[in-house]
Coordinates of C-alpha atoms in Angstrom, one line a residue:
Chain P
M1 CA 0.0 0.0 0.0
A2 CA 2.7 2.4 1.1
T3 CA 5.0 1.6 -1.8
S4 CA 2.3 2.0 -4.3
S5 CA 1.4 5.4 -3.0
Y6 CA 5.1 6.4 -3.3
G7 CA 5.0 5.0 -6.8
R8 CA 2.0 7.3 -7.5
L9 CA 3.9 10.3 -6.2
I10 CA 6.9 9.5 -8.3
K11 CA 4.8 9.0 -11.4
D12 CA 3.0 12.3 -10.8
G13 CA 6.3 14.2 -10.3
L14 CA 8.1 12.8 -13.3
W15 CA 5.3 12.5 -15.8
S16 CA 1.6 13.0 -15.2
N17 CA 1.9 16.2 -13.1
N18 CA 5.3 17.3 -14.3
Q19 CA 5.6 20.9 -13.1
A20 CA 7.2 22.1 -16.3
L21 CA 5.2 20.2 -18.9
V22 CA 1.8 19.8 -17.3
A23 CA 1.5 22.4 -14.6
L24 CA 3.5 24.9 -16.7
L25 CA 5.0 26.4 -13.6
G26 CA 8.4 27.9 -13.4
L27 CA 8.4 28.9 -17.0
C28 CA 10.7 31.9 -16.5
P29 CA 13.8 29.9 -15.5
L30 CA 12.7 27.1 -17.8
L31 CA 12.7 29.3 -20.9
A32 CA 15.6 31.5 -19.9
V33 CA 18.4 29.2 -18.9
T34 CA 17.8 26.2 -21.2
N35 CA 20.2 27.3 -24.0
T36 CA 22.5 24.4 -23.1
A37 CA 22.0 21.1 -21.4
V38 CA 24.5 21.8 -18.7
N39 CA 22.8 25.2 -17.8
G40 CA 19.4 23.4 -17.6
L41 CA 20.8 20.6 -15.5
G42 CA 22.5 23.1 -13.2
L43 CA 19.4 25.2 -12.5
G44 CA 17.3 22.0 -12.3
I45 CA 19.5 20.5 -9.6
A46 CA 19.5 23.8 -7.7
T47 CA 15.7 23.8 -7.9
L48 CA 15.5 20.2 -6.9
V49 CA 17.5 20.9 -3.7
V50 CA 15.3 23.8 -2.8
I51 CA 12.0 22.1 -3.5
T52 CA 13.0 19.1 -1.5
L53 CA 14.3 21.1 1.5
S54 CA 11.2 23.3 1.4
N55 CA 8.8 20.4 1.2
V56 CA 10.4 18.7 4.1
T57 CA 10.5 21.8 6.3
V58 CA 7.0 22.8 5.4
S59 CA 5.8 19.3 6.3
V60 CA 7.6 19.3 9.6
I61 CA 6.1 22.7 10.6
R62 CA 2.7 22.2 9.1
N63 CA 1.0 21.7 12.5
W64 CA 2.6 24.8 14.2
V65 CA 2.0 27.4 11.6
R66 CA -1.3 29.2 11.8
P67 CA -3.1 29.4 8.6
E68 CA -3.1 33.3 8.6
V69 CA 0.7 33.4 8.3
R70 CA 1.4 30.2 6.4
L71 CA 2.2 31.9 3.1
P72 CA 4.7 34.4 4.5
V73 CA 6.3 31.5 6.5
F74 CA 6.6 29.4 3.3
V75 CA 8.1 32.3 1.4
L76 CA 10.6 32.8 4.2
V77 CA 11.5 29.2 4.3
I78 CA 12.0 29.0 0.5
A79 CA 13.9 32.3 0.4
S80 CA 16.3 31.1 3.1
F81 CA 17.0 27.9 1.3
V82 CA 17.5 29.6 -2.0
T83 CA 20.0 32.0 -0.5
A84 CA 21.9 29.2 1.1
V85 CA 22.0 27.3 -2.2
E86 CA 23.1 30.4 -4.1
L87 CA 26.0 31.0 -1.7
S88 CA 27.0 27.3 -1.9
M89 CA 27.0 27.4 -5.7
N90 CA 29.0 30.6 -5.7
A91 CA 31.5 28.8 -3.4
W92 CA 31.8 25.4 -5.1
F93 CA 30.6 25.9 -8.7
H94 CA 31.7 29.4 -9.4
E95 CA 31.8 29.3 -13.2
L96 CA 28.3 27.8 -13.4
Y97 CA 27.1 30.3 -10.9
K98 CA 28.3 33.1 -13.1
I99 CA 26.4 31.7 -16.1
L100 CA 23.2 31.1 -14.3
G101 CA 23.5 34.4 -12.5
I102 CA 20.2 36.0 -11.7
F103 CA 18.2 32.8 -12.2
I104 CA 19.4 31.3 -9.0
P105 CA 17.9 33.9 -6.7
L106 CA 14.9 33.8 -8.9
I107 CA 14.2 30.2 -7.8
V108 CA 12.4 31.9 -4.9
T109 CA 9.7 33.1 -7.4
N110 CA 9.4 29.6 -9.0
C111 CA 5.7 28.9 -8.5
A112 CA 6.3 25.2 -8.6
I113 CA 8.0 25.4 -5.2
I114 CA 5.5 27.4 -3.2
G115 CA 2.8 25.4 -5.2
R116 CA 4.1 22.1 -3.8
A117 CA 4.5 23.6 -0.3
E118 CA 0.9 24.9 -0.2
A119 CA -0.8 22.1 -2.2
F120 CA 1.1 19.1 -0.9
A121 CA 3.6 19.5 1.9
S122 CA 1.4 21.5 4.2
K123 CA -1.2 18.6 4.2
N124 CA 1.0 15.5 4.1
S125 CA 3.4 13.6 6.2
L126 CA 7.2 14.1 6.2
D127 CA 8.0 11.0 4.2
R128 CA 5.4 11.6 1.5
S129 CA 6.5 15.3 1.2
L130 CA 10.1 14.3 0.8
V131 CA 9.2 11.8 -2.0
D132 CA 7.0 14.4 -3.6
G133 CA 9.7 17.1 -3.5
L134 CA 12.3 14.8 -5.0
A135 CA 10.0 13.5 -7.7
M136 CA 8.8 17.0 -8.6
G137 CA 12.3 18.3 -8.6
I138 CA 13.7 15.5 -10.7
G139 CA 10.8 15.9 -13.2
F140 CA 11.5 19.7 -13.5
T141 CA 15.3 19.0 -13.9
L142 CA 14.6 16.4 -16.6
A143 CA 12.4 18.8 -18.5
L144 CA 15.0 21.6 -18.2
T145 CA 17.8 19.3 -19.3
V146 CA 16.0 17.8 -22.3
L147 CA 14.9 21.2 -23.5
G148 CA 18.5 22.5 -23.0
A149 CA 19.9 19.5 -24.9
L150 CA 17.4 20.0 -27.7
R151 CA 18.2 23.7 -28.1
E152 CA 21.9 23.2 -27.8
M153 CA 22.0 20.5 -30.4
L154 CA 19.9 22.5 -32.9
G155 CA 21.5 25.8 -32.1
M156 CA 25.1 25.1 -31.6
G157 CA 25.6 21.5 -32.8
T158 CA 27.1 20.4 -29.5
L159 CA 25.8 18.5 -26.5
F160 CA 27.0 18.9 -22.9
S161 CA 29.4 21.6 -23.8
Q162 CA 31.0 23.2 -20.7
A163 CA 30.2 20.0 -18.7
D164 CA 33.5 20.7 -16.9
L165 CA 31.9 23.7 -15.1
M166 CA 29.8 21.3 -13.2
F167 CA 31.6 18.0 -12.9
G168 CA 35.3 19.2 -13.0
E169 CA 37.9 18.7 -15.7
I170 CA 37.2 15.0 -16.1
A171 CA 33.9 15.8 -17.7
S172 CA 35.2 18.0 -20.5
G173 CA 35.4 14.8 -22.5
L174 CA 31.6 14.5 -22.2
T175 CA 31.1 17.2 -24.8
L176 CA 29.8 15.8 -28.0
S177 CA 30.0 17.6 -31.3
L178 CA 27.7 17.0 -34.3
G179 CA 30.4 17.9 -36.7
D180 CA 32.3 21.1 -37.3
E181 CA 30.5 22.0 -40.5
F182 CA 27.2 22.3 -38.6
K183 CA 26.7 26.0 -38.2
G184 CA 23.6 25.8 -36.0
M185 CA 20.1 27.1 -36.2
L186 CA 20.2 30.5 -34.5
L187 CA 16.5 30.4 -33.7
A188 CA 16.9 27.5 -31.3
I189 CA 19.2 29.6 -29.1
L190 CA 17.2 32.7 -29.1
P191 CA 14.2 33.1 -26.7
P192 CA 11.6 32.1 -29.3
G193 CA 13.4 28.8 -29.7
A194 CA 12.7 28.1 -26.0
F195 CA 8.9 28.6 -26.5
I196 CA 8.9 26.5 -29.7
G197 CA 11.0 23.8 -28.1
L198 CA 8.8 23.6 -25.0
G199 CA 5.7 23.5 -27.3
F200 CA 7.1 20.5 -29.1
M201 CA 8.0 18.8 -25.8
I202 CA 4.4 19.3 -24.5
A203 CA 3.0 18.0 -27.8
L204 CA 5.2 15.0 -27.7
K205 CA 4.1 14.2 -24.1
N206 CA 0.5 14.5 -25.1
I207 CA 0.9 12.2 -28.1
I208 CA 2.6 9.6 -25.9
D209 CA -0.2 9.9 -23.3
K210 CA -2.7 9.4 -26.0
R211 CA -0.9 6.4 -27.5
L212 CA -0.8 4.8 -24.0
T213 CA -4.6 5.2 -23.5
Q214 CA -5.7 4.6 -27.1
P215 CA -5.2 0.8 -27.5
R216 CA -7.6 0.1 -24.6
K217 CA -10.2 2.5 -26.0
A218 CA -9.8 1.0 -29.4
E219 CA -10.5 -2.5 -28.1
T220 CA -13.6 -1.4 -26.3
V221 CA -14.8 0.4 -29.5
T222 CA -14.3 -2.7 -31.7
A223 CA -16.0 -4.9 -29.2
A224 CA -19.0 -2.7 -28.9
R225 CA -19.4 -2.3 -32.6
P226 CA -22.1 -4.6 -34.0
E227 CA -21.1 -7.1 -36.7
P228 CA -22.0 -5.8 -40.1
A229 CA -25.0 -7.5 -41.4
A230 CA -24.2 -10.2 -43.9
G231 CA -25.2 -9.8 -47.5
Chain J
M1 CA -0.9 33.1 28.0
I2 CA -1.4 34.8 24.6
K3 CA -5.0 35.4 23.8
H4 CA -4.9 37.0 20.4
P5 CA -4.3 34.6 17.6
I6 CA -2.8 37.5 15.6
A7 CA -0.1 37.9 18.3
L8 CA 0.6 34.1 18.2
A9 CA 0.8 34.3 14.4
G10 CA 3.2 37.2 14.7
I11 CA 5.4 35.3 17.1
V12 CA 5.5 32.3 14.8
L13 CA 6.4 34.5 11.9
F14 CA 9.1 36.1 13.9
L15 CA 10.6 32.8 15.0
F16 CA 10.8 31.7 11.4
A17 CA 12.4 34.9 10.4
V18 CA 15.1 34.4 13.0
A19 CA 15.6 30.8 11.9
G20 CA 15.9 31.8 8.3
V21 CA 18.3 34.6 9.0
G22 CA 20.3 32.2 11.1
L23 CA 20.5 29.7 8.4
V24 CA 21.7 32.2 5.8
A25 CA 24.2 33.7 8.3
V26 CA 25.7 30.3 8.9
V27 CA 26.0 29.4 5.2
N28 CA 27.4 32.9 4.5
D29 CA 30.0 32.4 7.2
Q30 CA 31.0 29.0 5.8
T31 CA 31.3 30.1 2.2
K32 CA 32.5 33.7 2.2
T33 CA 36.3 33.1 2.2
R34 CA 35.8 30.6 -0.6
I35 CA 33.7 32.9 -2.6
A36 CA 36.1 35.8 -2.2
A37 CA 39.0 33.5 -3.3
N38 CA 36.9 32.3 -6.3
E39 CA 36.3 35.8 -7.4
R40 CA 39.9 36.8 -7.0
Q41 CA 41.1 33.8 -8.9
A42 CA 38.6 34.4 -11.7
L43 CA 39.8 38.0 -12.1
L44 CA 43.5 36.9 -11.8
D45 CA 43.0 34.3 -14.6
Q46 CA 41.5 37.0 -16.8
L47 CA 44.3 39.4 -16.1
N48 CA 47.0 36.8 -16.6
A49 CA 45.6 35.9 -20.0
L50 CA 46.4 39.5 -21.1
V51 CA 49.5 40.2 -18.9
P52 CA 51.3 36.9 -18.6
A53 CA 52.1 36.0 -15.0
N54 CA 55.9 35.7 -15.7
T55 CA 56.2 39.2 -17.0
I56 CA 55.1 40.8 -13.7
D57 CA 55.9 40.1 -10.0
N58 CA 53.4 42.3 -8.2
D59 CA 49.9 41.4 -7.0
I60 CA 48.1 42.8 -10.0
V61 CA 44.6 42.2 -8.5
S62 CA 45.3 44.5 -5.6
D63 CA 47.4 47.0 -7.4
V64 CA 44.5 49.0 -8.8
V65 CA 43.6 52.6 -9.3
S66 CA 40.2 54.1 -10.2
V67 CA 40.0 56.7 -12.9
S68 CA 37.0 58.5 -14.5
D69 CA 36.7 59.4 -18.1
P70 CA 33.2 58.5 -19.4
E71 CA 34.0 59.9 -22.8
R72 CA 36.8 57.5 -23.6
L73 CA 36.6 54.7 -21.2
G74 CA 32.9 54.5 -20.8
G75 CA 31.3 54.1 -17.3
K76 CA 31.6 56.6 -14.5
E77 CA 34.5 54.9 -12.9
T78 CA 37.0 52.7 -14.5
Q79 CA 39.3 50.3 -12.6
V80 CA 42.8 50.0 -13.9
Y81 CA 44.9 47.1 -12.8
L82 CA 48.6 47.8 -12.8
G83 CA 51.3 45.2 -13.6
R84 CA 54.8 45.8 -12.5
K85 CA 58.1 43.9 -12.4
A86 CA 60.7 44.9 -9.8
G87 CA 58.7 48.1 -9.2
K88 CA 58.8 49.1 -12.9
P89 CA 55.6 49.5 -14.8
V90 CA 54.8 46.7 -17.3
A91 CA 51.2 47.0 -18.4
A92 CA 47.9 48.6 -17.3
V93 CA 44.6 46.7 -17.7
F94 CA 41.6 48.9 -18.2
T95 CA 38.1 47.8 -17.4
S96 CA 36.7 49.8 -20.4
I97 CA 33.0 49.7 -21.3
V98 CA 31.7 50.0 -24.8
P99 CA 28.8 52.3 -24.3
D100 CA 27.2 51.8 -27.8
G101 CA 27.0 48.1 -28.4
Y102 CA 24.2 46.8 -30.5
S103 CA 22.2 45.8 -27.4
G104 CA 23.5 47.5 -24.3
P105 CA 27.0 48.1 -23.0
I106 CA 29.9 45.7 -23.5
K107 CA 32.3 45.3 -20.7
M108 CA 35.9 44.6 -21.7
L109 CA 39.4 44.3 -20.3
V110 CA 42.0 46.2 -22.4
A111 CA 45.6 45.6 -21.5
V112 CA 48.1 48.3 -22.7
R113 CA 51.8 47.8 -22.3
T114 CA 54.0 50.7 -21.3
D115 CA 55.2 51.2 -24.9
G116 CA 51.6 51.8 -25.9
S117 CA 51.0 48.5 -27.6
L118 CA 48.1 46.2 -26.7
G119 CA 48.7 43.1 -24.6
G120 CA 45.3 42.0 -25.6
V121 CA 41.5 42.7 -25.3
R122 CA 38.8 40.5 -23.9
V123 CA 35.1 40.9 -23.6
V124 CA 33.9 40.2 -20.1
S125 CA 30.2 40.5 -20.5
H126 CA 27.8 41.6 -23.3
K127 CA 24.3 41.2 -24.6
E128 CA 25.0 41.1 -28.3
T129 CA 23.0 38.9 -30.6
P130 CA 24.0 35.2 -30.4
G131 CA 25.5 34.0 -33.6
L132 CA 26.1 37.5 -35.0
G133 CA 27.5 40.2 -32.6
D134 CA 28.7 37.7 -30.0
K135 CA 31.7 36.8 -32.1
V136 CA 33.6 39.4 -30.0
E137 CA 33.7 36.7 -27.4
E138 CA 36.9 34.8 -27.1
R139 CA 35.2 31.4 -27.2
K140 CA 33.1 32.2 -30.2
S141 CA 35.7 33.5 -32.6
D142 CA 39.4 34.6 -32.9
W143 CA 38.4 38.1 -33.8
I144 CA 39.3 39.6 -30.4
Y145 CA 42.9 38.4 -30.9
S146 CA 43.3 40.7 -33.8
F147 CA 44.0 43.6 -31.4
E148 CA 47.1 41.9 -30.0
N149 CA 50.3 44.0 -30.3
K150 CA 48.4 46.8 -32.2
S151 CA 49.1 50.4 -31.1
L152 CA 48.1 53.9 -32.1
E153 CA 51.0 53.8 -34.7
N154 CA 50.2 50.3 -36.0
P155 CA 47.8 50.8 -37.7
P156 CA 47.9 54.6 -37.9
L157 CA 45.1 56.4 -36.0
A158 CA 43.0 56.9 -39.1
K159 CA 42.9 53.2 -39.8
W160 CA 41.4 52.3 -36.4
K161 CA 38.1 51.3 -38.0
V162 CA 36.4 48.3 -39.3
K163 CA 37.2 47.5 -43.0
K164 CA 33.7 48.7 -44.1
D165 CA 34.7 52.2 -42.8
G166 CA 38.1 52.2 -44.4
G167 CA 40.0 50.7 -41.5
V168 CA 41.9 47.5 -40.9
F169 CA 39.7 45.5 -38.6
D170 CA 37.3 42.8 -39.8
Q171 CA 33.6 43.3 -39.3
F172 CA 31.2 40.3 -39.0
T173 CA 28.8 39.2 -41.6
G174 CA 25.5 40.6 -40.4
A175 CA 27.0 42.6 -37.5
T176 CA 29.0 45.7 -38.1
I177 CA 27.8 47.8 -35.2
T178 CA 29.3 45.6 -32.5
P179 CA 32.9 45.3 -33.9
R180 CA 32.8 49.0 -34.9
S181 CA 32.0 50.0 -31.3
V182 CA 34.5 47.7 -29.8
V183 CA 37.3 49.0 -32.1
H184 CA 36.3 52.6 -31.2
T185 CA 36.5 51.9 -27.5
V186 CA 39.8 50.1 -27.8
K187 CA 41.2 53.1 -29.7
N188 CA 39.9 55.5 -27.1
T189 CA 41.5 53.5 -24.3
L190 CA 44.8 53.6 -26.1
I191 CA 44.5 57.4 -26.5
Y192 CA 43.7 57.7 -22.8
F193 CA 46.8 55.6 -22.0
R194 CA 48.9 57.8 -24.3
D195 CA 47.7 60.9 -22.4
H196 CA 47.6 59.7 -18.8
G197 CA 49.0 56.2 -18.8
M198 CA 52.3 56.6 -17.0
S199 CA 50.9 58.9 -14.3
L200 CA 48.6 56.0 -13.2
F201 CA 51.5 54.0 -12.0
Q202 CA 52.7 56.9 -9.8
K203 CA 49.2 57.5 -8.5
A204 CA 49.0 54.0 -7.1
G205 CA 52.5 54.0 -5.7
A206 CA 54.8 51.0 -6.1

């Protein structure tokens, strides 16, 4: 029973209620930093850390906080964690921090985080809030990274360039190039490319969802249809 | 016993504010020396790319003067990092700003040697169009290297323009404004150095 409810939470976070692709929350960072896969991954992980910490904290304090002040308290909790994450990134991932710049403090305004605090963590137990935070965070990170990879490949013809900013010198070998003669499609890197890319990702997700439900429907339809009259 | 729920709510809010500030204070305390070291190292790396570490023996990051000449250097205040060897001036690195980029100011580092030649130029930050104007960036194209060893005599002052305007510097296909502005600001920085350069080294004191 318990495991299946965790499974449900994980499935919600990664797929059926993905904060970026279904809830369409946190679009500002989603669209702004996803010009390379590494940028997307970096901001995704920062968001993942914040959403998990905030979910856990909000869940722990949910019985002590009076409803009148719950939103200010949530914002306070989230802002504190974001500042802590920002300082830590500045200290340990300085180059990546410089690239992501303003979008790290802006995690505070990511509606996905306060959304989960209000809609889930403030009503659920610690363990469920933790799983929910992790699942939502990972789902958001995946969406960011996939969109970043897509735009990077189309726009610059590389994949995981500057991976060394995040994983150290060893990772510089991770960078793939699609060939030097590939000049890149400028549109993919520019802001409209982010909207178009996100649009295609949402469309693809909807198609997959449809495919998954259709076979069952089709069966019922054929079964229900009366046999054509002979002659 | 507190009767008013609003007072209780206020106290709860206050306690969380204290806890939040406490958390941030602790993290700040743990990271601040590392962050300062990171920023210093990043600046030093940039400066050393223009003024090689083996040509100077002073602490170039700390040997800095602040000058003001918005006309030629852009920006209200310009930091100038001074490189010396055995107390003798070697090069000055200007944090010049190109005021008229295609989309917003372009921040640069312009290194001028004491003989008036350029140690090199780097773009630190800019908002130019990706794929067009952003070729002024070192990792996008080699264009920025074309300033190396140039001076006001080489090419002559009248040739400090992009080719389209009758000068010697390449423009980019589809982007002339960005390189034109960068060339202009580099030239102005050289002129500033010709007029005031050596006095900067005295101002800071060896």
